[in-house]
Short mmCIF file of C-alpha atoms in Angstrom, two decimals:
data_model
loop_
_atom_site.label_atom_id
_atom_site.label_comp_id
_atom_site.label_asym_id
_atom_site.label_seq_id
_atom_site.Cartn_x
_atom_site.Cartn_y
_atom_site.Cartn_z
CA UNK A 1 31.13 -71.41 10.29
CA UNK A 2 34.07 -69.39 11.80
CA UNK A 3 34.43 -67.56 8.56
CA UNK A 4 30.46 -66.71 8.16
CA UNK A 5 31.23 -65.19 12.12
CA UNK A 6 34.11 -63.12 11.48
CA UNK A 7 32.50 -61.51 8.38
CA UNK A 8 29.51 -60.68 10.67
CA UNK A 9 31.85 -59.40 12.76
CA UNK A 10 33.62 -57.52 10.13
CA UNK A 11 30.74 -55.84 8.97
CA UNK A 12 29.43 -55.08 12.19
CA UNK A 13 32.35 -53.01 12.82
CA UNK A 14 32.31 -51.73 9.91
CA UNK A 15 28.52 -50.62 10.11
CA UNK A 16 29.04 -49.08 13.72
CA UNK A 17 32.45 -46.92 12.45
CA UNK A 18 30.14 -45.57 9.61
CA UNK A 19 27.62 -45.40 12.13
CA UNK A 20 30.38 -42.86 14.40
CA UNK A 21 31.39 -41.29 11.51
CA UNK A 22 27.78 -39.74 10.91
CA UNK A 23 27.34 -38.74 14.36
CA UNK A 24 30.64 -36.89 14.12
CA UNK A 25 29.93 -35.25 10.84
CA UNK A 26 26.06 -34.72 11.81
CA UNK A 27 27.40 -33.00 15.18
CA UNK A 28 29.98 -31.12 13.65
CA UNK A 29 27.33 -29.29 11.81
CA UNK A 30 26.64 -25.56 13.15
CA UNK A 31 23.11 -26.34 14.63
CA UNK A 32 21.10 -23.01 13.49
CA UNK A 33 21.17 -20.05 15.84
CA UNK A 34 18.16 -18.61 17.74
CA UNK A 35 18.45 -15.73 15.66
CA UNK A 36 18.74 -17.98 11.66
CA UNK A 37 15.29 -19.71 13.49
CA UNK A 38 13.64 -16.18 14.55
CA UNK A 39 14.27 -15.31 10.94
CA UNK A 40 12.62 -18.24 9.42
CA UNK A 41 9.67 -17.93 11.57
CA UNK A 42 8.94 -14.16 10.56
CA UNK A 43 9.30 -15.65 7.22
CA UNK A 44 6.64 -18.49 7.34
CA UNK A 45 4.37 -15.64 9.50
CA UNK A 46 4.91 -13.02 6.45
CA UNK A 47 4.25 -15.74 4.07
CA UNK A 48 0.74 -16.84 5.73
CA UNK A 49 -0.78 -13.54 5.90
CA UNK A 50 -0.02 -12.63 2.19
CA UNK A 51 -1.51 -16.25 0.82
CA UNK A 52 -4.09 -15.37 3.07
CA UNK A 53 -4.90 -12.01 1.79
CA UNK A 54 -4.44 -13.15 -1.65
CA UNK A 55 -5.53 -16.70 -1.96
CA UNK A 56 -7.71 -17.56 1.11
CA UNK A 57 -11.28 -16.39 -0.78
CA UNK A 58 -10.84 -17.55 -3.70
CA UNK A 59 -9.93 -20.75 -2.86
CA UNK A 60 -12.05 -21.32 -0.22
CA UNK A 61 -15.00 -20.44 -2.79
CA UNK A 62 -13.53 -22.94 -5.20
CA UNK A 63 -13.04 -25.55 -2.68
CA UNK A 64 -16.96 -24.93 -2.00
CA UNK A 65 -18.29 -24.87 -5.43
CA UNK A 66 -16.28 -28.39 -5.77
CA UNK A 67 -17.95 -30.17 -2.90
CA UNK A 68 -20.97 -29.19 -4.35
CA UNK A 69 -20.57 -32.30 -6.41
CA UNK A 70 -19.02 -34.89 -3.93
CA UNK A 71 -20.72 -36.80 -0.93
CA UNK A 72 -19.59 -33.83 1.42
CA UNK A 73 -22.26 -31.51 -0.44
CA UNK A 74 -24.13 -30.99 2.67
CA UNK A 75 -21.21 -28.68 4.07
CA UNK A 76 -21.20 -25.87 1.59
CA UNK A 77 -25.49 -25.71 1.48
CA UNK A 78 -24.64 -25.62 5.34
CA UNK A 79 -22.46 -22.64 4.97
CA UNK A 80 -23.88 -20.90 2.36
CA UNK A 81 -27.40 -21.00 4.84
CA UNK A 82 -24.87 -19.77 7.74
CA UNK A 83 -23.78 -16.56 5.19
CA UNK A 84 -27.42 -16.20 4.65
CA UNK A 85 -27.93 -15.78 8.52
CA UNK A 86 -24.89 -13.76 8.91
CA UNK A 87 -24.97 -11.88 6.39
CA UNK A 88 -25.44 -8.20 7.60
CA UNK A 89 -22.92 -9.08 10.91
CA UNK A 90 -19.99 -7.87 8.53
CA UNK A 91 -21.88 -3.85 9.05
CA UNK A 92 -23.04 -4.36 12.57
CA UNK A 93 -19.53 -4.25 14.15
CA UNK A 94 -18.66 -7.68 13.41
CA UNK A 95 -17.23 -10.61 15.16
CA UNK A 96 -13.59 -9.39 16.81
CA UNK A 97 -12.05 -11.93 18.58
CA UNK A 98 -8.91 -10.74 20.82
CA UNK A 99 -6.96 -14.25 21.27
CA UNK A 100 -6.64 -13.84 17.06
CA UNK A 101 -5.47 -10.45 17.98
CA UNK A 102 -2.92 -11.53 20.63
CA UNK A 103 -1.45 -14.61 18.21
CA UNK A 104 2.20 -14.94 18.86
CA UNK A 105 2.71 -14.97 14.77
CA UNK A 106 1.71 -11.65 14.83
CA UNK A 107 4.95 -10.74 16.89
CA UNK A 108 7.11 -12.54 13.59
CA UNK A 109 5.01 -10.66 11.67
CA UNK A 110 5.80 -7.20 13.12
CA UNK A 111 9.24 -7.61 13.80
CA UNK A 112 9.99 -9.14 10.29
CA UNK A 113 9.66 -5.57 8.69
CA UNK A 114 9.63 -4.18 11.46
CA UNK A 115 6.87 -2.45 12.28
CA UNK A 116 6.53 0.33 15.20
CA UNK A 117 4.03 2.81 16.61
CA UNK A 118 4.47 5.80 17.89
CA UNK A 119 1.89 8.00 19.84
CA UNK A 120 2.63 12.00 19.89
CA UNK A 121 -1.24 12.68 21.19
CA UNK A 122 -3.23 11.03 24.12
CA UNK A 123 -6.66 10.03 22.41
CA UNK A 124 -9.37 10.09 25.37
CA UNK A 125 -11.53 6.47 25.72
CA UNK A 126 -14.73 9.35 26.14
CA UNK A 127 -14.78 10.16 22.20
CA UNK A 128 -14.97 8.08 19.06
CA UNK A 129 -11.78 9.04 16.42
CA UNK A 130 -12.15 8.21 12.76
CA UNK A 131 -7.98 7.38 12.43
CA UNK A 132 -7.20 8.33 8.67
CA UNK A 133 -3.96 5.92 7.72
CA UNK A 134 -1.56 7.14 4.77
CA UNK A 135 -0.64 5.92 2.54
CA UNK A 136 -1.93 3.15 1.15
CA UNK A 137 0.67 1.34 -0.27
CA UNK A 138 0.14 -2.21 -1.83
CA UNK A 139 -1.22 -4.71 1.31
CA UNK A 140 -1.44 -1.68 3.59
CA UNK A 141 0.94 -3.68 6.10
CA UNK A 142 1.38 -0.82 8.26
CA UNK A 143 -2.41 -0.39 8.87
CA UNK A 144 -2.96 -4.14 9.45
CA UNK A 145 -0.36 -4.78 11.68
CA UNK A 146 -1.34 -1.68 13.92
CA UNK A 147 -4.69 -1.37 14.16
CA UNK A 148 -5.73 -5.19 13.37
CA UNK A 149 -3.37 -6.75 15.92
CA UNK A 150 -2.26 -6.68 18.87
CA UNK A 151 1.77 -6.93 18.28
CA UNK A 152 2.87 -3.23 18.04
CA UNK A 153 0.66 -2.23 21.49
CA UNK A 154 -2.11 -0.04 20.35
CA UNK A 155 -3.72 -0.95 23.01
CA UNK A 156 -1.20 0.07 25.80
CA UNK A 157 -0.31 3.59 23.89
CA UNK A 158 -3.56 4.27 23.96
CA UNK A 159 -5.57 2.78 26.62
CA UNK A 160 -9.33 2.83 26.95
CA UNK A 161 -9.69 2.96 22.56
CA UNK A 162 -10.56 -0.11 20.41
CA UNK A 163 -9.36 -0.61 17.36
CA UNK A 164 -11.09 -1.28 13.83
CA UNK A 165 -9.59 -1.15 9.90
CA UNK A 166 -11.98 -1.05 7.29
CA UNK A 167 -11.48 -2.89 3.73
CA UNK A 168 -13.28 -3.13 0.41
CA UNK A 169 -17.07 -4.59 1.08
CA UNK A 170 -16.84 -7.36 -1.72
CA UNK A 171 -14.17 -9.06 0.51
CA UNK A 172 -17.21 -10.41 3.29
CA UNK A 173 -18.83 -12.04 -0.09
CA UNK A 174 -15.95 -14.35 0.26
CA UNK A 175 -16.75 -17.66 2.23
CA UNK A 176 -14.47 -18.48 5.21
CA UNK A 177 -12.35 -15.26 4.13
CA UNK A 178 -14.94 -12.90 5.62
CA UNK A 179 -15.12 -14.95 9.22
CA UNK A 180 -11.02 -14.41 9.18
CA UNK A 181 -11.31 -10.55 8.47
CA UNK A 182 -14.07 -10.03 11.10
CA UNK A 183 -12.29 -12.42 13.93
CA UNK A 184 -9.44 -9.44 13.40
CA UNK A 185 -11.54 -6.17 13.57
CA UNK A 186 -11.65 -5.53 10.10
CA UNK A 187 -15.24 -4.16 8.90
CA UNK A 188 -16.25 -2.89 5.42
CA UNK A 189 -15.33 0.48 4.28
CA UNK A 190 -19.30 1.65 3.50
CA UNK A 191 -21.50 4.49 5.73
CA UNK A 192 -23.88 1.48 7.41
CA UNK A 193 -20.71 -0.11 9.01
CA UNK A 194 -19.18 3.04 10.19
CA UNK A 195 -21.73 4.39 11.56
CA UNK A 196 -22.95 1.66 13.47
CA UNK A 197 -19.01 1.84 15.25
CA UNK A 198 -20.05 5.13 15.57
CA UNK A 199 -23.21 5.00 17.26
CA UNK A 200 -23.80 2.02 18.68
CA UNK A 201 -20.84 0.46 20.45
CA UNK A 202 -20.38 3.54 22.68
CA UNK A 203 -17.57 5.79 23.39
CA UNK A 204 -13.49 4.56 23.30
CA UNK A 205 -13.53 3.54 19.41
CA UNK A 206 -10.86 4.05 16.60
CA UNK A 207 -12.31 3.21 13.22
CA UNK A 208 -9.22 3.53 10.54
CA UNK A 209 -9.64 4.17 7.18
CA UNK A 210 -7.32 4.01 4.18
CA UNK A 211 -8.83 7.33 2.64
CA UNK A 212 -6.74 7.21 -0.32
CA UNK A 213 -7.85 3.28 -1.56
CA UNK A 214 -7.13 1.76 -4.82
CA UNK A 215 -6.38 4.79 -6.69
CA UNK A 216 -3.54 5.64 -4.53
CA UNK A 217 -2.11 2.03 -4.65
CA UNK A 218 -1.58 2.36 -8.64
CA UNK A 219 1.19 5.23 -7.92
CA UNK A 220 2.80 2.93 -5.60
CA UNK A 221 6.64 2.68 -5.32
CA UNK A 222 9.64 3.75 -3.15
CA UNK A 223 10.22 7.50 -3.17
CA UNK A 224 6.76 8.67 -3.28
CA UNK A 225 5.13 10.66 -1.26
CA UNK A 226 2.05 11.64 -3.26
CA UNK A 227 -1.68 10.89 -1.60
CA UNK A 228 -5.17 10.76 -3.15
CA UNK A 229 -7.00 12.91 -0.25
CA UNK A 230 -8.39 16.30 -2.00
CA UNK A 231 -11.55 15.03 -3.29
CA UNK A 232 -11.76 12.53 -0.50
CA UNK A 233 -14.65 14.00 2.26
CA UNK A 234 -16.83 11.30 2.73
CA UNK A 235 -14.84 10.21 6.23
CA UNK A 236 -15.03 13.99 6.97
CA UNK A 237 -19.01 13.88 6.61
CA UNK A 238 -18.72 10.83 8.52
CA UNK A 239 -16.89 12.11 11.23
CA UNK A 240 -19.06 15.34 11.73
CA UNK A 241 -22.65 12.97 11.76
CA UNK A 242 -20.89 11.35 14.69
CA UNK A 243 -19.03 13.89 16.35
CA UNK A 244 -16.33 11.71 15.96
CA UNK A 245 -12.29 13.41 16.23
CA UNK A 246 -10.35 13.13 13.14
CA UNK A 247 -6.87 11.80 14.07
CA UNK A 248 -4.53 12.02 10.97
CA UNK A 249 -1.75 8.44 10.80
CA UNK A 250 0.96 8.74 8.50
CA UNK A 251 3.16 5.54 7.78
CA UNK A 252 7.35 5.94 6.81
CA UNK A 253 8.22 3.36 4.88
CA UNK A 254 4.89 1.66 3.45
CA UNK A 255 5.77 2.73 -0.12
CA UNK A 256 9.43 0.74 -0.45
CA UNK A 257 7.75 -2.67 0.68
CA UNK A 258 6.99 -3.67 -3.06
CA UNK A 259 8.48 -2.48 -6.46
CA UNK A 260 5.86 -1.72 -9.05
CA UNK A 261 5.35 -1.74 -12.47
CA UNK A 262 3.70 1.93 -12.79
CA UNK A 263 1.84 2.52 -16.35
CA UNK A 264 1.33 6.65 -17.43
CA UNK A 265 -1.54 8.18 -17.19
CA UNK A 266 -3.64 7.75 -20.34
CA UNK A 267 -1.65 4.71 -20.91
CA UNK A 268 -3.96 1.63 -22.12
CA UNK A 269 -2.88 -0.55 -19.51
CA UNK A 270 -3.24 2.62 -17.46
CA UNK A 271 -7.49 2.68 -18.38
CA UNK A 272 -7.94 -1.13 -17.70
CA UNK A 273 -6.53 -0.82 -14.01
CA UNK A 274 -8.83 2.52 -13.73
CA UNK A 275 -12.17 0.67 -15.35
CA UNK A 276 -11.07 -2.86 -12.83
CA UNK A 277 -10.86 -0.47 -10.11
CA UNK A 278 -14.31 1.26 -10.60
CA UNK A 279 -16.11 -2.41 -11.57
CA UNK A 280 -14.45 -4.68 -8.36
CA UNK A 281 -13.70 -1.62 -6.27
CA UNK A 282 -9.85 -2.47 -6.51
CA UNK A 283 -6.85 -2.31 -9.00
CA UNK A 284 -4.92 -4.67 -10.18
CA UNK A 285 -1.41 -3.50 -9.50
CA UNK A 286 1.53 -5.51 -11.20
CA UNK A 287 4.26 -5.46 -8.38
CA UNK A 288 7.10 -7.90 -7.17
CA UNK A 289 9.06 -7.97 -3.77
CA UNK A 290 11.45 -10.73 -2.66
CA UNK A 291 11.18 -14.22 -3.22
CA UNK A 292 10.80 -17.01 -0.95
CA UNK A 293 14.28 -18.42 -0.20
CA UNK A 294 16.38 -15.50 -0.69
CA UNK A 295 15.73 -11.50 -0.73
CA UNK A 296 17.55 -10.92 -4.07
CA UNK A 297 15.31 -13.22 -6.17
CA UNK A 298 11.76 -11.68 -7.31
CA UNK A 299 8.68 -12.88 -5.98
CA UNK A 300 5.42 -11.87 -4.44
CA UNK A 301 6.74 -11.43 -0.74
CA UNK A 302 7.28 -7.79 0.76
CA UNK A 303 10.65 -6.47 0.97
CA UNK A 304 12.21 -6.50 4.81
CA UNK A 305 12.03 -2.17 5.12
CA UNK A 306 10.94 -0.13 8.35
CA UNK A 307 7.49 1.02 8.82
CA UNK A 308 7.02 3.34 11.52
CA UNK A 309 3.24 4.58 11.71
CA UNK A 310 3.17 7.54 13.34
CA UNK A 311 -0.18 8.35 15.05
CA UNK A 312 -1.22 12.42 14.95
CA UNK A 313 -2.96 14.72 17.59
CA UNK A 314 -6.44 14.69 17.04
CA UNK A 315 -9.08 16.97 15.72
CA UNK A 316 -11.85 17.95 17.36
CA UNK A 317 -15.11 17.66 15.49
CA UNK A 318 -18.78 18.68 16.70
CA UNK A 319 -21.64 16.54 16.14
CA UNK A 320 -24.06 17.70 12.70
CA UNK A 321 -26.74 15.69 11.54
CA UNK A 322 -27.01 17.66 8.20
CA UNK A 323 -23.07 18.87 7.79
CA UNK A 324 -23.20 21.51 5.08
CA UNK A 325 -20.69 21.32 1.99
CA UNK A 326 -18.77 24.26 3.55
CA UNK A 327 -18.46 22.85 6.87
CA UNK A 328 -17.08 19.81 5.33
CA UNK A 329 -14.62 21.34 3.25
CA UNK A 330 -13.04 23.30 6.41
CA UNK A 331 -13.17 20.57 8.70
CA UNK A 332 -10.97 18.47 5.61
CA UNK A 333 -8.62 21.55 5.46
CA UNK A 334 -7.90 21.15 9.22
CA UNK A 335 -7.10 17.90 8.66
CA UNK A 336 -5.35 18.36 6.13
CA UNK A 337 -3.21 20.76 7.78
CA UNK A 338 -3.01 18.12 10.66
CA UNK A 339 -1.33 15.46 8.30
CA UNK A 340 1.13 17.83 7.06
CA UNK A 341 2.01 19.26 10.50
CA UNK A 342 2.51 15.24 11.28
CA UNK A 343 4.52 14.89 8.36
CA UNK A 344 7.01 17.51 8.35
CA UNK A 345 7.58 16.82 11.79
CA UNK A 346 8.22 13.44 11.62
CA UNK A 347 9.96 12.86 8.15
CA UNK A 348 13.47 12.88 8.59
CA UNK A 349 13.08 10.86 11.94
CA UNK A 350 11.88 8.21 9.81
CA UNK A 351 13.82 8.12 6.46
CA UNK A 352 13.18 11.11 4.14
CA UNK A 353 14.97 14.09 3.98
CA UNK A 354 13.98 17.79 4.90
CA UNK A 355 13.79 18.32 0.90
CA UNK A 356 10.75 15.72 0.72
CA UNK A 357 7.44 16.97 0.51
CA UNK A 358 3.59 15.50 0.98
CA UNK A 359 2.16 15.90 -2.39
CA UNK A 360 -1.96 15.54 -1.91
CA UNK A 361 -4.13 15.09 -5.29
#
């Protein structure tokens, strides 16, 4: 009996000095500092908003299409009847809601790049501005994170003016996807939902459009400063139906988020991006950034690199029903000239060099 106690005894000590040892080598252990957890967070927020933009519509349609054929069948007919409902809210100013707006992830999100604003021109809440952003990029990051939330302080620089972001139409055909882009302001990029911003929601709002869209993304990559603008007037029309001011956004930096692969023009892979592009209104762009657990493997995340969108002074537009071709085609000159004024003022504050020129196709 005295032998079975002192080996219970032995290993008790034994257990509790490994138990002490842990404890010492567990505590002497740098615990991560505010700034290693700060950097993890803008991670994960980068992270959710690109499987978001990527992933969320297709696999919320897939997830729908599969319940289809369970016992939870009810909730897809249920949403596809709500769709049916809703379906023309998407082009009647949608469904902005400003808590989304204010989310604190958004704050990771900005300052993982980081992103910044900058105002050179008051913008009055008694006129509506059609904000054209440059370029496009891949995501258009710099666009989102301005004008879609709250994290940057659009609001503040310009108080009184609401913000909107258009995007390609077919994205509210996407279940669930299309509730998350109108909760953040985003609308799609066609005359109906414009125009209603325009027209009906009063005075005090910003409607920004990517003008140079998917055929601008497929010249993508760090270095250029080329835009797809000169045949681009509808937003010009747009603006003089509405007697809305043109206000000209330029963001540094956009282009040296991703590396892409570019293909020459007349290239065969060249003509399949151009035929995707006029079929499903985008192109498919093959690109890579930084992976997920360290910045010099490949993968599908952006690149940490500046963005600083720089916001232009504004130009006044009167109010046509029936614009003529020629008074479209000056008022785009004007802005034109606006962009590059911004431009060349602003491009060696924010990366390039006095050599670097705005080359607009």
């Amino acid at each position: 009996m005295k032998t079975i106690i002192a080996a219970c005894s032995q290993n008790l000590s034994g257990s509790r000095a490994s138990i002490q040892t842990a404890l010492r080598t567990l505590l002497a252990v740098p615990w991560p500092s505010q700034r290693d957890v700060g950097s993890v967070l803008q991670l994960l927020a980068v992270l959710q908003w690109v499987l978001s933009f990527l992933l969320l519509g297709t696999v919320s349609l897939l997830l729908l299409i599969y319940l289809l054929f369970t016992s939870l069948w009810l909730v897809p007919v249920l949403y596809l009847a709500w769709i049916i409902l809703d379906w023309d809210t998407p082009e009647k100013g949608g469904r902005r809601l400003p808590c989304l707006r204010r989310w604190t992830v958004w704050k990771y999100f900005r300052d993982y790049f980081p992103v910044k604003l900058v105002k050179t021109h008051d913008l009055s809440p008694s006129h509506n501005y059609i904000i054209g952003s440059h370029p496009h990029g891949i995501l258009c990051v710099g666009a989102f994170c301005n004008f879609i939330t709250g994290s940057t302080g659009f609001e503040e620089l310009f108080p009184g003016i609401r913000s909107f972001l258009t995007t390609l139409a077919g994205n509210f055909r996407l279940p669930v996807f299309r509730e998350y882009l109108m909760s953040g302001g985003l609308f799609p990029v066609t005359r109906r939902a414009i125009g209603y911003l325009l027209s009906q929601k009063g005075t005090g709002n910003a409607v920004a459009i990517v003008i140079g869209g998917a055929a601008e993304s497929l010249s993508c990559r760090p270095g250029v400063t080329t835009l797809i603008l000169k045949n681009r007037k509808g937003f010009v029309r747009m603006a003089l139906r509405h007697g809305a001011f043109l206000v000209p956004s330029f963001s540094f930096g956009e282009n040296d988020l991703f590396r892409q692969v570019v293909f020459e023009e007349g290239s065969w892979m060249r003509s399949i991006q151009r035929r995707f592009q006029k079929m499903i209104g985008f192109a498919p762009c093959l690109f890579y950034g930084r992976g997920l657990t360290s910045c010099r493997s490949r993968g599908f995340l952006p690149y940490a690199r500046p963005i600083t969108t720089v916001v232009g002074e504004p130009v006044a537009v009167p109010k046509v029903e029936n614009p003529s071709r020629e008074l479209v085609d000056r008022y785009h000159e004007l802005y034109i000239r606006a962009l590059l004024k911004l431009f060349n003022e602003n491009k060696t504050k924010y990366g390039l060099s006095e050599s670097d020129e705005l080359h607009i196709l």
